[in-house]
Amino acid sequence: MSCKYLIIGSSHAGLAALDAIRVRDSEGSIILVSREEYMPYSPTILPYVVSGKSDPEKIYLRNEADMERVGVEFRRKARVVKLNATDRNITLESGENLGYEKLLLATGAAPVPPPFQGLKDVPYQVLRTLDDALELRRTMEGAHSAVVLGAGFIGMHAAEIMAKAGKKVTVVVRSRVLRGYFNEECSSLITQIFSAHGVRIITGTGVSRVEKSNGGCVVCLESGEDLYSDFLLASTGVKPCTDYLIGSGIEKNEGILVDRKMRTNTKHIYAAGDVAEGPDFFTSEPQVIPLLTNAVAQGKIAGANMAGEEVEYEGGISMNTFNFFGNRVLSIGLSEPFQTGNGGQVLEERDDEKKRFKRLVFQEDKLIGARFLNVELNPGVIVYLIKKQVNIGPYAEILFQQPKEISHWLMLEMEKKETVPLRNKEKR
Amino acid sequence: MKSFWDTFRIEYGGCPPDCSACIEACVTERKDDMWGGGCIKPIHVPEVNFHGVTVCHQCSQPACKEVCPAGAIQKSEIDGIVRIEGEKCVGCALCTLACPYGGVDYNADKNKAFKCDVCGGEPKCVEACKYGVLSFMKSRPVYGALCHEDVFVPGVALCAGCAAEHAIRFVMRIIGKEALLFTSPGCAPLMVGRFERVAVTLMTNVASTMTGVKRYFRKMGRDVVTVAFAGDGATADVGFQSLSGAAERGENIIYICYDNEAYMNTGIQRSSTTPLRAWTNTTPLGKSRQGKQQPPKYLPLIMAFHGISYTATATTAYLDDFAKKIAKAKEVKDGMSYIHLLCPCPTGWRFPTASTIEVARKAVQTNYFPLWEAEKGKFVLTHQTRFQRPIKEFTKLMGRFSHLTEEDLAEVQEMVNARFATIKGLAEL
């Protein structure tokens, strides 16, 4: 069996590529392959499945009728085990080969098991697939306490959900909360908010080993403390799923290396999403940015290029938003200027009482990063200012003081420059 | 699916400093909406005396929809409105991070995202606006309100894929059909013959003829818009002295040169704007010489240094940029406006008729033809490519460069780089 476009992976990157192809080529045959038994869904929705906010029956991004309408053959439970680039086909777990003219690898990422001693004997949970989420929900029901290993967005989100469900939650992290996104100042405010809601956060210590205890487990910390809990949730990061690429000749570093057109080193093969390592917006260096927004952007680019148009990716920008206990924290772009003292400028303000934090990072006259905790604004507009490299210059200070209004104004000014005053008002 | 829908029209920055009627109407309309309200945003920045308003654009490819992990956002195929299904929304607020225009908001109390739904087709904010800043346009008149009618609708007698045809049609849609059009022998007369207000002059005297007509009408007390649409031969070679004279005298005319880089209408003979090493019928590929031996005359800079009021370069691959320049040229009342338009010619450049736009785009992306404008001597690059492409990406698209060797390419690349450096230097002054 073969097709014109073969897409492996049916999450955001795969679906965005699918749409981008169909906009340009309404006829070409498409096969969409998923290793799961479900219709396409987003890993981002899973914490809400755990909390019960989302009905697991209603999280699907496409149904069978949608697939039929756009003329796509959707294959479930079809794990890819081998890519044969010279023969231009892939081998599924069932042994079937699927041929392609253009191939997109959007296989995403999987949790990295933490390297703690004893973990292989102690059952622990992760949160990456729908099955994980359903299992975590079941486990949670009978449990009273939980230990979360790692304090990234997934770990903190799970901690919030479990705390809200009345569990005794402890988060253990070697450095600090959300280290990849926030500096010490902001991170400690977030820690305070979690602590105020009964979540114990232990920072600055590693885990020496984990052990089974009756009905649950013990986490022994390097600090000497032993934590008893009913179950463990490991959220110590993800890494791209590339096991099927062995022997394929596809070049990879941490993820699959792609250029600005999302092409791999092998002809007719593209990669996008969490599995891809594409250019960074600021440095153009290859980087894996495992975030939904990047997956969508890369998927669109890959799809367009697969369908014959030439479109280039502007580069990935790390950005995220996280709502917890009625608070909202935002991280966009870089946290430090490229080189301090060399055109770099940072404006920062922290209000412990109101639990507010804001930080803007500039390089020359341009915004390159922003961090906000409990500041009302539309973050997409801030992203716009960074992406369009809007010259902020003398307005940096008022942007810092009133980020919502000034960011909108700067965006409107920029848009005005790009729109056309076609006809005079009185002649309308 | 429909191609366009009813839409808001917002007068940019037209609000009075203390008005909030629209937001009040919006909040009132949606107060019973359990998912939140207050979708339209007044933006007041007294520091720069800006008072305006912004609201969701109801994008054709909504970024908010693309990133929603819950599949809660959909664009209606019936009325084009982008709606959030409140039941499905989990309040992750990724949509607010994806929307570049601030069209979606997050309500922390209700833990939901909310946005404008145009009140189902009769927006209350528009009813509340007393200052004419907000209006709601039905789909049919939108296009007509933004552009004039197409005066060339019956069809034209030019080659398939002609960029000049696309360009003159576009120029007249923006300038308006009241303008007087001048052209000279070349491809353009084949097309503009259908337009009643056109004069076809000789190749030598386009600019001087339009000067006379303009002055005559001024004497009669009428300010008419005069537009020349002439090829590179009539502009850079044969008619240059009359053009240069009119520019130096500061005549209030709009002169658009459609540069297809050779005498295409008479059978592809070299002109002074034909690029270095390009093939034409009079610069053939021989044993000792291949293609044109001289670098092209860079006319737009020569025109700018006449000290005229407005000079610009444009191509049909960047129509928004072109439109803005035409509109600016039309506003000039104290001197000459000159627009140099790169017009890829499938017949003479030897490329497939479907590639016209791509060729023009590559010309800009390689800095072969940088887009800039100069208002009274102030130079600005109006479109900067983030990554300059090698010149080969442009030359490989067409037959007239197919004989180029690596040395030729290096030579052309060097010329492109040097010329771009000059323009960039002027823009940075």
Short mmCIF file of N, CA, C and O in Angstrom, two decimals, chain A residues 28 34 37 89 120 293 321 327 386:
data_model
loop_
_atom_site.label_atom_id
_atom_site.label_comp_id
_atom_site.label_asym_id
_atom_site.label_seq_id
_atom_site.Cartn_x
_atom_site.Cartn_y
_atom_site.Cartn_z
N GLY A 28 -4.56 14.62 -3.56
CA GLY A 28 -3.49 13.67 -3.23
C GLY A 28 -3.82 12.77 -2.04
O GLY A 28 -4.33 13.24 -1.03
N SER A 34 -1.39 6.55 13.56
CA SER A 34 -1.26 6.82 14.99
C SER A 34 -0.98 5.52 15.71
O SER A 34 -1.53 4.47 15.38
N GLU A 37 -5.01 3.84 20.05
CA GLU A 37 -6.28 3.30 19.56
C GLU A 37 -7.37 4.36 19.46
O GLU A 37 -8.47 4.09 19.04
N ASN A 89 9.54 3.57 2.12
CA ASN A 89 8.38 3.07 2.83
C ASN A 89 8.68 2.92 4.32
O ASN A 89 9.84 3.07 4.74
N LYS A 120 12.77 1.02 39.04
CA LYS A 120 12.21 -0.03 38.19
C LYS A 120 11.38 -1.05 39.00
O LYS A 120 10.59 -1.78 38.45
N THR A 293 2.38 25.20 20.67
CA THR A 293 2.40 26.30 19.70
C THR A 293 3.44 26.07 18.61
O THR A 293 3.19 26.33 17.44
N THR A 321 1.83 29.26 29.04
CA THR A 321 0.93 29.92 29.98
C THR A 321 0.41 28.84 30.94
O THR A 321 0.19 27.72 30.53
N ASN A 327 -4.37 31.76 39.82
CA ASN A 327 -3.26 32.64 39.42
C ASN A 327 -2.88 32.31 37.98
O ASN A 327 -3.19 31.23 37.48
N ILE A 386 7.53 40.46 19.79
CA ILE A 386 8.82 39.79 19.69
C ILE A 386 9.04 39.27 18.27
O ILE A 386 10.07 39.52 17.64
#
